[in-house]
XYZ file of C-alpha atoms in Angstrom:
711
model
C 28.419 -54.035 33.466
C 28.158 -56.737 36.137
C 26.885 -57.304 39.721
C 28.456 -58.897 42.768
C 25.197 -60.465 43.923
C 25.061 -64.273 44.243
C 21.264 -64.350 44.066
C 19.149 -64.369 40.952
C 17.298 -61.195 40.142
C 16.576 -58.343 37.769
C 19.045 -55.501 37.771
C 18.603 -52.077 36.178
C 21.604 -50.387 34.593
C 21.254 -46.703 33.853
C 22.462 -45.644 30.426
C 25.592 -43.603 30.028
C 24.841 -39.908 30.335
C 27.554 -38.994 27.853
C 26.115 -38.260 24.444
C 27.520 -40.349 21.667
C 28.842 -38.467 18.713
C 26.764 -39.298 15.660
C 28.891 -39.543 12.545
C 27.598 -37.726 9.521
C 27.962 -38.707 5.887
C 30.714 -36.110 5.513
C 32.693 -37.817 8.305
C 32.510 -41.139 6.491
C 33.518 -39.375 3.299
C 36.750 -38.032 4.823
C 37.460 -41.070 7.009
C 40.311 -43.151 5.638
C 40.822 -40.799 2.699
C 44.494 -40.368 1.862
C 43.768 -36.987 0.260
C 41.525 -35.517 2.931
C 42.243 -31.926 1.968
C 39.084 -30.075 0.950
C 37.112 -33.257 1.685
C 34.223 -31.278 3.180
C 33.976 -28.999 0.166
C 34.237 -31.959 -2.190
C 31.471 -33.749 -0.311
C 29.184 -30.708 -0.471
C 29.892 -30.308 -4.188
C 29.157 -33.984 -4.766
C 25.882 -33.773 -2.838
C 24.652 -30.646 -4.614
C 25.590 -32.047 -8.017
C 23.819 -35.330 -7.300
C 20.670 -33.526 -6.125
C 20.571 -31.627 -9.395
C 21.151 -34.806 -11.413
C 18.485 -36.682 -9.457
C 15.964 -33.889 -9.988
C 16.614 -33.907 -13.732
C 16.304 -37.692 -14.025
C 13.069 -37.750 -12.025
C 11.629 -35.026 -14.216
C 12.705 -36.980 -17.298
C 11.056 -40.132 -15.934
C 7.855 -38.197 -15.320
C 7.856 -36.724 -18.822
C 8.425 -40.119 -20.419
C 5.586 -41.727 -18.449
C 3.161 -38.861 -19.022
C 1.732 -40.263 -22.254
C 1.230 -43.703 -20.711
C -0.470 -42.269 -17.627
C -2.703 -39.999 -19.723
C -3.862 -42.985 -21.792
C -4.615 -44.935 -18.625
C -6.648 -42.029 -17.244
C -8.648 -41.869 -20.477
C -9.273 -45.606 -20.187
C -10.527 -45.223 -16.620
C -12.697 -42.281 -17.619
C -14.460 -44.202 -20.397
C -14.908 -47.218 -18.125
C -16.356 -45.736 -14.948
C -16.981 -42.027 -15.257
C -20.759 -42.326 -15.461
C -21.186 -45.164 -12.986
C -23.016 -42.918 -10.532
C -25.422 -41.123 -12.845
C -26.205 -43.916 -15.311
C -25.773 -47.061 -13.345
C -28.193 -49.091 -15.433
C -26.629 -47.973 -18.682
C -23.188 -48.724 -17.284
C -24.286 -52.178 -16.268
C -25.631 -52.859 -19.722
C -22.386 -51.749 -21.263
C -20.489 -54.354 -19.247
C -21.067 -57.407 -21.401
C -21.520 -60.586 -19.354
C -19.938 -59.104 -16.198
C -16.717 -57.987 -17.861
C -14.124 -56.264 -15.660
C -12.255 -53.337 -17.272
C -8.605 -54.382 -17.399
C -5.533 -52.461 -18.532
C -2.630 -54.667 -19.637
C 0.454 -52.449 -19.318
C 3.584 -53.860 -20.973
C 6.383 -52.417 -18.837
C 9.277 -54.311 -20.417
C 11.887 -56.747 -19.153
C 13.530 -54.194 -16.828
C 11.738 -55.677 -13.821
C 13.749 -53.696 -11.275
C 12.272 -50.460 -12.670
C 8.667 -51.621 -12.401
C 8.373 -50.649 -8.729
C 9.115 -47.024 -9.497
C 6.659 -46.925 -12.413
C 3.857 -48.604 -10.445
C 4.473 -46.343 -7.452
C 4.259 -43.246 -9.620
C 1.118 -44.578 -11.340
C -0.534 -45.168 -7.972
C 0.328 -41.612 -6.903
C -1.159 -40.152 -10.094
C -4.371 -42.145 -9.667
C -4.698 -41.184 -6.006
C -4.182 -37.504 -6.798
C -6.504 -37.187 -9.806
C -8.920 -40.126 -9.927
C -9.611 -42.135 -6.796
C -8.266 -42.694 -3.274
C -8.930 -46.426 -3.634
C -5.732 -47.687 -5.275
C -4.314 -51.053 -4.223
C -0.942 -52.463 -5.260
C -0.413 -56.217 -4.950
C 2.704 -58.350 -5.290
C 2.816 -62.047 -6.024
C 4.901 -62.894 -2.939
C 2.246 -61.296 -0.713
C -0.635 -63.245 -2.275
C 0.072 -66.993 -2.228
C -3.657 -67.699 -1.871
C -6.987 -66.032 -2.529
C -7.469 -65.411 1.196
C -4.155 -63.536 1.406
C -5.037 -61.517 -1.692
C -8.414 -60.425 -0.297
C -6.815 -59.650 3.057
C -4.158 -57.410 1.472
C -6.808 -55.796 -0.703
C -9.132 -54.933 2.189
C -6.346 -53.771 4.512
C -4.973 -51.362 1.911
C -8.454 -50.068 1.053
C -9.368 -49.432 4.691
C -6.138 -47.516 5.079
C -6.800 -45.275 2.069
C -6.609 -41.529 2.837
C -10.136 -40.055 2.832
C -10.869 -36.468 3.817
C -13.305 -36.494 6.736
C -15.048 -33.586 8.433
C -14.996 -34.926 11.960
C -13.742 -37.792 14.032
C -17.303 -39.107 14.264
C -17.548 -39.371 10.482
C -14.156 -41.025 10.353
C -15.165 -43.614 12.863
C -18.291 -44.466 10.944
C -16.491 -44.827 7.600
C -13.634 -47.034 8.691
C -14.014 -50.672 9.563
C -11.714 -52.365 12.020
C -9.482 -54.927 10.296
C -9.950 -57.308 13.212
C -13.730 -57.438 12.783
C -13.999 -57.717 9.001
C -14.545 -60.899 7.045
C -12.249 -60.797 4.009
C -14.491 -61.390 0.991
C -15.698 -59.569 -2.078
C -19.128 -59.162 -0.510
C -17.497 -57.329 2.405
C -15.701 -55.144 -0.122
C -19.015 -54.387 -1.830
C -20.681 -53.464 1.472
C -17.740 -51.275 2.417
C -17.841 -49.391 -0.889
C -21.623 -48.971 -0.686
C -21.333 -47.471 2.808
C -18.574 -45.104 1.737
C -20.426 -43.789 -1.304
C -23.722 -43.644 0.588
C -22.060 -41.515 3.237
C -20.806 -39.177 0.510
C -24.288 -38.862 -1.019
C -26.036 -38.033 2.277
C -23.592 -35.270 3.240
C -24.676 -31.675 2.714
C -22.776 -29.774 -0.003
C -20.945 -27.594 2.526
C -19.939 -30.620 4.596
C -19.281 -33.130 1.839
C -15.551 -33.864 2.119
C -15.357 -37.637 2.121
C -13.536 -37.543 -1.210
C -11.104 -34.934 -2.382
C -12.274 -32.323 -4.851
C -9.912 -33.729 -7.493
C -11.397 -37.232 -7.238
C -14.112 -38.460 -9.563
C -17.642 -38.957 -8.381
C -18.116 -42.616 -7.480
C -14.359 -43.219 -7.738
C -13.386 -46.665 -8.979
C -11.418 -49.232 -7.023
C -8.150 -49.770 -8.913
C -6.140 -52.925 -8.235
C -2.598 -52.985 -9.648
C -0.940 -56.384 -10.062
C 2.757 -55.475 -10.251
C 4.188 -58.753 -11.522
C 1.379 -60.643 -13.184
C 3.741 -63.387 -14.445
C 4.610 -64.433 -10.880
C 1.031 -64.747 -9.611
C -0.401 -68.204 -9.184
C -2.915 -68.998 -11.903
C -5.447 -70.381 -9.409
C -5.359 -67.191 -7.305
C -5.986 -64.955 -10.320
C -8.787 -67.142 -11.608
C -10.599 -67.209 -8.268
C -10.311 -63.451 -7.774
C -11.540 -62.622 -11.278
C -14.486 -65.030 -11.088
C -15.564 -63.744 -7.672
C -15.160 -60.099 -8.688
C -17.146 -60.572 -11.887
C -20.253 -61.425 -9.840
C -20.032 -58.070 -8.024
C -18.921 -55.848 -10.894
C -22.354 -54.223 -11.120
C -22.232 -53.244 -7.443
C -19.020 -51.205 -7.442
C -16.639 -50.000 -10.172
C -13.541 -52.198 -10.242
C -10.554 -51.751 -12.563
C -7.621 -54.146 -12.864
C -4.170 -53.096 -14.057
C -1.743 -55.876 -15.009
C 1.964 -55.050 -15.009
C 3.481 -57.270 -17.719
C 7.207 -57.779 -18.233
C 7.156 -60.228 -21.154
C 4.187 -60.311 -23.517
C 0.417 -59.763 -23.303
C 0.006 -63.420 -24.243
C 0.924 -64.274 -20.661
C -2.646 -63.375 -19.656
C -4.034 -66.142 -21.844
C -1.388 -68.564 -20.578
C -2.304 -67.893 -16.959
C -6.065 -67.730 -17.468
C -8.317 -70.141 -19.380
C -10.746 -68.730 -21.917
C -13.679 -69.010 -19.519
C -11.893 -66.633 -17.126
C -10.166 -64.307 -19.587
C -13.536 -63.733 -21.276
C -14.629 -62.004 -18.055
C -12.055 -59.281 -18.658
C -12.447 -56.303 -20.989
C -8.740 -55.943 -21.787
C -7.064 -52.931 -23.362
C -3.340 -52.964 -24.141
C -0.902 -50.182 -23.195
C 2.790 -50.008 -24.069
C 5.378 -48.149 -22.009
C 8.563 -46.653 -23.404
C 11.270 -49.169 -24.303
C 14.055 -49.429 -21.732
C 16.657 -48.855 -24.479
C 14.929 -45.660 -25.570
C 14.716 -44.645 -21.929
C 18.470 -45.225 -21.517
C 19.150 -43.090 -24.600
C 17.139 -40.242 -23.083
C 18.998 -40.565 -19.775
C 22.414 -40.525 -21.476
C 21.365 -37.460 -23.482
C 20.307 -35.755 -20.252
C 23.301 -36.688 -18.092
C 26.301 -37.095 -20.389
C 25.655 -35.452 -23.767
C 25.334 -31.995 -22.298
C 27.572 -29.336 -20.813
C 25.059 -28.703 -18.020
C 26.785 -31.119 -15.628
C 30.581 -30.824 -15.317
C 31.049 -34.437 -14.210
C 31.720 -36.883 -17.076
C 32.607 -40.543 -17.610
C 35.493 -41.961 -19.571
C 34.935 -44.435 -22.400
C 35.799 -47.546 -20.359
C 33.610 -46.547 -17.413
C 30.664 -45.750 -19.669
C 31.149 -49.057 -21.470
C 31.023 -50.933 -18.146
C 27.694 -49.323 -17.241
C 26.242 -49.933 -20.702
C 27.377 -53.578 -20.711
C 25.751 -54.172 -17.334
C 22.550 -52.656 -18.693
C 22.552 -54.648 -21.952
C 23.745 -58.021 -20.648
C 22.357 -58.163 -17.110
C 19.196 -56.305 -16.117
C 18.058 -53.654 -18.669
C 17.476 -51.461 -15.615
C 17.723 -47.716 -16.151
C 17.531 -47.146 -12.400
C 20.566 -49.376 -11.861
C 22.373 -47.402 -14.573
C 21.611 -44.190 -12.678
C 22.794 -45.782 -9.426
C 26.015 -46.813 -11.163
C 26.395 -43.231 -12.349
C 25.902 -42.070 -8.749
C 28.599 -44.501 -7.602
C 31.005 -43.083 -10.202
C 30.213 -39.567 -9.001
C 30.845 -40.474 -5.365
C 34.030 -42.403 -6.139
C 35.383 -39.544 -8.253
C 34.895 -36.920 -5.550
C 36.238 -39.310 -2.899
C 39.406 -40.434 -4.663
C 40.346 -37.386 -6.750
C 41.504 -34.402 -4.624
C 41.223 -32.036 -7.608
C 37.529 -32.880 -8.022
C 36.949 -29.781 -5.921
C 37.262 -27.948 -9.261
C 34.521 -30.089 -10.868
C 31.830 -27.414 -10.695
C 30.452 -24.469 -12.631
C 33.092 -22.292 -14.388
C 32.470 -19.237 -12.204
C 32.644 -21.244 -8.995
C 35.724 -23.126 -10.226
C 37.467 -19.797 -10.868
C 36.927 -18.788 -7.227
C 38.191 -22.121 -5.944
C 41.332 -21.991 -8.063
C 42.316 -18.722 -6.389
C 42.334 -20.349 -2.920
C 44.109 -23.602 -3.845
C 46.800 -24.641 -1.390
C 50.374 -25.485 -2.340
C 49.697 -29.222 -2.020
C 46.756 -28.928 -4.403
C 48.983 -27.050 -6.855
C 51.416 -29.937 -6.629
C 48.548 -32.331 -7.367
C 47.853 -30.346 -10.549
C 51.514 -30.553 -11.576
C 51.407 -34.342 -11.145
C 48.499 -34.797 -13.549
C 49.616 -36.616 -16.748
C 47.663 -34.252 -19.002
C 49.187 -31.180 -17.329
C 52.696 -32.631 -17.619
C 52.177 -33.095 -21.354
C 50.953 -29.499 -21.524
C 54.101 -28.264 -19.738
C 56.355 -30.190 -22.107
C 54.882 -28.288 -25.052
C 55.703 -24.896 -23.531
C 58.917 -22.912 -23.853
C 61.522 -23.257 -21.110
C 60.685 -19.968 -19.325
C 57.004 -20.829 -19.184
C 57.821 -24.344 -17.945
C 59.765 -22.875 -15.030
C 56.848 -20.633 -14.076
C 54.322 -23.487 -14.206
C 56.492 -25.815 -12.128
C 57.655 -23.371 -9.465
C 55.261 -20.417 -9.224
C 51.829 -21.200 -7.724
C 50.407 -17.849 -8.757
C 51.396 -18.311 -12.401
C 50.028 -21.874 -12.246
C 46.629 -20.660 -11.025
C 46.380 -18.148 -13.863
C 47.090 -20.911 -16.372
C 44.571 -23.233 -14.690
C 41.907 -20.520 -15.101
C 42.472 -20.536 -18.858
C 42.672 -24.341 -19.105
C 39.410 -24.894 -17.229
C 37.643 -22.345 -19.432
C 39.042 -24.084 -22.514
C 37.767 -27.417 -21.193
C 34.309 -25.937 -20.655
C 34.349 -24.456 -24.178
C 35.465 -27.835 -25.518
C 32.384 -29.476 -23.992
C 30.049 -26.789 -25.345
C 31.313 -27.433 -28.880
C 31.791 -31.191 -28.516
C 28.242 -32.369 -27.974
C 26.467 -30.365 -30.744
C 29.044 -31.545 -33.296
C 28.679 -35.105 -31.989
C 24.906 -34.923 -32.519
C 25.433 -33.555 -36.048
C 27.794 -36.417 -36.906
C 25.248 -38.884 -35.543
C 22.572 -37.302 -37.732
C 24.748 -38.013 -40.791
C 25.702 -41.599 -39.839
C 22.681 -43.001 -37.945
C 20.742 -43.851 -41.136
C 23.618 -45.341 -43.168
C 23.512 -48.997 -44.251
C 25.014 -51.410 -41.684
C 25.590 -48.465 -39.308
C 29.416 -48.270 -39.518
C 29.589 -45.848 -36.544
C 26.680 -47.380 -34.640
C 22.945 -46.867 -34.648
C 22.739 -45.307 -31.177
C 24.494 -42.089 -30.264
C 26.050 -43.767 -27.219
C 28.041 -46.038 -29.544
C 29.354 -43.039 -31.475
C 30.130 -41.243 -28.209
C 32.197 -44.186 -26.917
C 34.080 -44.349 -30.229
C 34.907 -40.624 -30.060
C 36.007 -40.891 -26.426
C 38.299 -43.813 -27.133
C 40.447 -42.444 -29.969
C 40.521 -40.138 -32.972
C 37.398 -41.311 -34.707
C 38.415 -39.833 -38.086
C 41.368 -42.233 -38.257
C 39.243 -45.382 -38.050
C 38.116 -47.553 -40.960
C 34.496 -47.255 -39.829
C 34.641 -43.489 -40.196
C 36.129 -43.733 -43.683
C 33.392 -46.101 -44.822
C 30.759 -43.814 -43.267
C 32.147 -40.795 -45.129
C 32.097 -42.754 -48.402
C 28.437 -43.584 -47.862
C 27.589 -39.979 -46.939
C 29.107 -38.854 -50.263
C 26.433 -40.934 -52.025
C 23.390 -39.502 -50.237
C 20.492 -38.331 -52.361
C 19.410 -34.700 -52.403
C 16.303 -35.132 -50.239
C 18.228 -37.221 -47.656
C 21.033 -34.677 -47.456
C 18.536 -31.860 -47.149
C 16.712 -33.554 -44.266
C 19.999 -34.200 -42.425
C 21.129 -30.595 -42.849
C 17.816 -29.341 -41.448
C 18.320 -31.541 -38.408
C 21.890 -30.270 -37.936
C 20.745 -26.659 -38.155
C 18.173 -27.311 -35.420
C 20.852 -28.936 -33.248
C 23.254 -26.020 -33.568
C 20.487 -23.474 -32.965
C 19.413 -25.186 -29.749
C 22.989 -25.554 -28.424
C 24.276 -22.978 -25.908
C 27.673 -22.723 -27.650
C 28.446 -19.304 -29.082
C 31.544 -20.549 -30.858
C 29.577 -22.520 -33.465
C 28.057 -19.459 -35.143
C 30.160 -19.772 -38.278
C 29.369 -23.496 -38.783
C 25.689 -22.702 -38.331
C 25.834 -20.018 -41.012
C 27.644 -22.355 -43.397
C 25.129 -25.150 -42.909
C 22.232 -22.740 -43.469
C 23.958 -21.538 -46.646
C 24.369 -25.111 -47.892
C 20.741 -25.838 -47.064
C 19.534 -22.804 -49.022
C 21.630 -23.887 -52.016
C 20.088 -27.351 -51.908
C 16.592 -25.846 -51.813
C 17.332 -23.446 -54.685
C 15.103 -24.568 -57.608
C 17.470 -23.099 -60.210
C 20.163 -25.632 -59.382
C 18.501 -28.528 -61.141
C 19.905 -31.994 -60.811
C 21.581 -32.319 -64.206
C 22.592 -35.874 -63.476
C 18.910 -36.773 -63.051
C 18.083 -35.412 -66.515
C 20.979 -37.337 -68.028
C 19.927 -40.506 -66.272
C 16.386 -40.084 -67.600
C 17.645 -39.656 -71.174
C 19.970 -42.653 -70.782
C 17.080 -44.714 -69.480
C 15.011 -43.803 -72.530
C 17.864 -44.937 -74.771
C 17.992 -48.266 -73.002
C 14.228 -48.754 -73.299
C 14.403 -48.641 -77.110
C 14.199 -51.932 -78.930
C 17.687 -53.066 -79.916
C 19.842 -56.141 -80.235
C 22.451 -57.417 -77.797
C 25.398 -55.815 -79.628
C 23.919 -52.307 -79.621
C 22.808 -52.712 -75.990
C 26.352 -53.629 -74.943
C 27.763 -50.714 -76.945
C 25.321 -48.284 -75.319
C 26.227 -49.486 -71.831
C 29.957 -49.087 -72.514
C 29.405 -45.566 -73.811
C 27.392 -44.675 -70.724
C 30.136 -46.041 -68.453
C 32.843 -44.118 -70.307
C 30.832 -40.906 -70.248
C 30.321 -41.228 -66.511
C 34.057 -41.686 -65.980
C 35.000 -38.674 -68.089
C 32.112 -36.344 -67.372
C 32.437 -33.372 -65.032
C 30.788 -33.301 -61.633
C 27.360 -31.732 -61.485
C 26.588 -28.769 -59.258
C 24.836 -31.015 -56.745
C 27.759 -33.450 -56.576
C 30.220 -30.603 -56.066
C 27.995 -29.154 -53.337
C 27.661 -32.564 -51.694
C 31.464 -33.023 -51.648
C 31.820 -29.562 -50.139
C 29.268 -30.308 -47.417
C 30.943 -33.605 -46.518
C 34.337 -31.893 -46.394
C 32.985 -29.181 -44.112
C 31.459 -31.750 -41.721
C 34.703 -33.722 -41.762
C 36.553 -30.561 -40.740
C 34.119 -29.978 -37.860
C 34.729 -33.517 -36.621
C 38.513 -33.129 -36.688
C 38.362 -29.752 -34.949
C 35.878 -30.530 -32.178
C 35.729 -34.318 -31.598
C 39.268 -34.928 -30.399
C 39.646 -37.604 -27.665
C 39.167 -36.382 -24.133
C 42.645 -37.578 -23.081
C 44.108 -34.888 -25.316
C 42.455 -32.147 -23.217
C 44.490 -30.689 -20.373
C 43.039 -31.171 -16.858
C 40.464 -33.675 -18.064
C 41.178 -35.712 -14.895
C 39.350 -33.037 -12.897
C 35.998 -33.809 -14.518
C 36.313 -37.340 -15.941
C 36.078 -40.503 -13.858
C 38.213 -43.225 -15.431
C 38.646 -45.925 -12.748
C 36.779 -48.641 -14.631
C 38.374 -51.433 -12.586
C 37.078 -49.922 -9.333
C 33.590 -49.629 -10.773
C 33.735 -53.190 -12.057
C 34.710 -54.474 -8.612
C 31.682 -52.785 -7.064
C 29.085 -53.680 -9.695
C 30.271 -56.916 -11.342
C 30.233 -59.341 -8.454
C 32.503 -62.412 -8.596
C 31.262 -64.527 -5.641
C 33.519 -67.519 -6.381
C 36.686 -65.414 -6.272
C 35.468 -63.443 -3.246
C 34.705 -66.625 -1.292
C 38.078 -68.173 -2.092
C 39.873 -64.961 -1.100
C 37.963 -64.718 2.174
C 38.542 -68.356 3.145
C 42.100 -68.643 1.883
C 43.296 -65.222 3.082
C 40.988 -63.837 5.826
C 43.389 -60.928 6.412
C 42.226 -59.441 3.084
C 38.846 -58.599 4.666
C 39.417 -58.657 8.457
C 42.686 -56.624 8.423
C 43.916 -58.371 11.579
C 47.712 -58.537 11.798
C 47.559 -61.913 13.551
C 45.920 -63.434 10.477
C 48.899 -62.777 8.228
C 50.521 -66.010 7.047
C 52.754 -67.245 4.280
C 51.220 -68.567 1.095
C 50.332 -72.239 1.459
C 50.549 -72.296 5.258
C 47.604 -72.610 7.638
C 47.416 -70.003 10.383
C 46.267 -71.344 13.729
C 44.607 -68.019 14.565
C 42.349 -68.055 11.495
C 38.576 -68.644 11.829
C 37.515 -72.278 11.986
C 35.926 -72.275 8.546
C 39.167 -70.954 7.017
C 41.185 -73.738 8.668
C 38.728 -76.409 7.491
C 38.685 -74.899 3.995
C 42.485 -74.936 3.644
C 42.647 -78.520 4.921
C 40.004 -79.663 2.486
C 42.028 -78.222 -0.415
C 44.716 -80.818 0.319
C 42.266 -83.734 -0.095
C 41.022 -85.567 -3.157
C 37.491 -86.153 -4.365
C 36.432 -87.972 -1.166
C 37.424 -86.572 2.236
C 37.688 -88.790 5.326
C 35.945 -86.944 8.144
C 38.063 -88.609 10.850
C 41.346 -87.577 9.222
C 39.925 -84.125 8.563
C 38.909 -83.783 12.231
C 42.331 -84.877 13.490
C 44.097 -82.398 11.208
C 41.698 -79.655 12.311
C 42.293 -80.482 15.973
C 46.057 -80.378 15.487
C 45.918 -76.895 13.982
C 43.458 -75.550 16.586
C 45.367 -76.938 19.574
C 48.548 -75.404 18.223
C 46.882 -72.053 18.750
C 45.601 -72.878 22.231
C 48.575 -74.747 23.658
C 51.895 -74.832 21.899
C 53.017 -77.740 24.193
C 50.161 -80.054 23.233
C 50.954 -83.367 21.573
C 49.158 -85.361 18.974
C 48.182 -87.957 21.620
C 45.760 -85.509 23.259
C 42.127 -86.497 23.008
C 39.832 -84.360 20.891
C 37.561 -82.543 23.301
C 33.870 -81.816 22.711
C 34.431 -78.115 22.043
C 36.912 -78.812 19.252
C 34.559 -81.457 17.850
C 31.652 -78.984 17.857
C 33.762 -76.292 16.181
C 34.732 -78.749 13.464
C 31.123 -79.820 12.874
C 30.081 -76.196 12.583
C 32.878 -75.397 10.098
C 32.004 -78.439 7.968
C 28.305 -77.479 8.003
C 29.182 -73.965 6.833
C 31.306 -75.354 3.991
C 28.408 -77.611 3.001
C 26.054 -74.628 3.050
C 28.438 -72.709 0.769
C 28.505 -75.635 -1.661
C 32.099 -76.867 -1.288
C 31.226 -80.372 -0.032
C 28.259 -82.698 0.203
C 27.438 -85.979 1.909
C 27.925 -89.153 -0.137
C 26.483 -92.662 -0.034
C 29.697 -94.275 -1.244
C 31.269 -94.142 2.232
C 29.390 -93.130 5.337
C 32.392 -91.525 7.022
C 33.347 -89.498 3.957
C 32.110 -86.362 2.220
C 32.435 -85.563 -1.477
C 34.321 -82.488 -2.587
C 32.391 -80.372 -5.111
C 35.210 -78.056 -6.198
C 38.600 -78.770 -7.671
C 41.829 -76.838 -7.861
C 42.734 -73.822 -5.796
C 39.246 -72.288 -5.901
């Protein structure tokens, strides 16, 4: 929009009356998708599945934090419950102005602390007090900033008022308040005094769920990052007013409780009445999440071994963040439904059966192109092969059966996997891993019963004692009883039968009696010759003796479990149509989550077409395009230089390339204009900001190159 006026002025341009079309998430999902068929249905399925997964993970997080939050509530109750009724007694109980302090060890997964602290604040505001303040180190560089944040959050706390007049009298304008602990004390005294003077029918300053004389709770999210001087000043000032209003401090600790004594001298830490609380370990939390999301047939979407290993490696070697693991799982879910057209069948069995009936011919062709389905067709007789490859109706009937078989496979897979983990998780040196996720990855990768680790684990299981074997069988029976699979009824009966035989008192351990008698023989006084003879006889008798009833039963149990493993823990790649439910693009996931900034920068500067997708930016390898951005031209020119780069030569080369784009008839004798000079200075400054060059004192008209080679 422009004007034809030659005078200066203010012009009003009316907005376009045409309504702009707002793109939805489903539009972005189908945009640029090569397999856009059923994209809307796939998007809806992905969204509904993710909502269910998110609800389950949030509920799991709440259940895991329940014990920690209950302990914190008990701590608050014992600290300040009777502040109102027995103020003098409460004051006497606070030795030398001690402030009740809860040191909560949250673990090294710092990125998850925000969620835990947010949930803790919500629990306290719902059940204990409306006065909950959360402080971060970056918001409190000084004691003045800390008190300001504290007072602003307190004055904005939700308090139930009966009228606008009461509300106006209880709130203090932030512009008129002096930020100090004395102001905080006066504010709390006015609030509680207002609550005391209200009549019972009109008394609604605090919610009915809040405690009487509710405490002021201050949560320090990242105590390690706070300045020591700020903490010391706040604690010292607050200790002088602790008898005037109930104050509780909660320290969020990522490392160790000893950090409190490193930040605070003894004269300050002695003003705190500290109680230690421990949250659930992030590794245990991850195990619970994997059990909830992957080791169940509740959710049809699954991860392949390589994809799961990428997520676990990022967790173990980068951040220990369970929330980032869940976000990575969400990315896998989205990528699977976006890139796999047959993911429309990744849903509940009954819904999948309906969707199979309405598959188009192109979708049937997508099924025929699946590697697992092609292997399935090769195993069929010739007549059946013809039907599967040419008749869509016959294909859909077969797909019904295959999807049901895949669902049944999952129902049997995970209970047997848990039983195998129960047998191997307590073995010496953990040949199949200590965590169930390690065993799960091993079973996904290949036939686990053909590995050396499995053989060594079976050998160790054959040497388990009676009480150990009995405890493991009891655990396996509980696992199979709690599983929804109806096909494991016979294994459950067999395991219960073995367990009853082990508990039968008539089947006495004969080998134990023999070992006791042999031990008595050895304890007799004898010489070296007779001792050696006795030991040889014992060794020979053990080699020739028959197996006891317990040993025969133990061999039978191990053989039965080995058969369950071979029948139900086959690799996923052996299952037909596993591509429908399993996401296996580990390289795509690694590109999104494992950032490689050095490679990305070199690619962007050396080949800008890779990101900008402009046809004019295409150029041969090694050549410098005159239409490329200035920083790309300067970057390619600097690759041709040595350790020191002459700025004058660099500028002349840059000008030559730029002028070739502007005027193909220009000669090298043309003067470098100011615009070209400014563009060069800007490009060099950007390269210096990115860390490719730096100024040097060796030569004033040179810069030093900080990288070497092609990138």
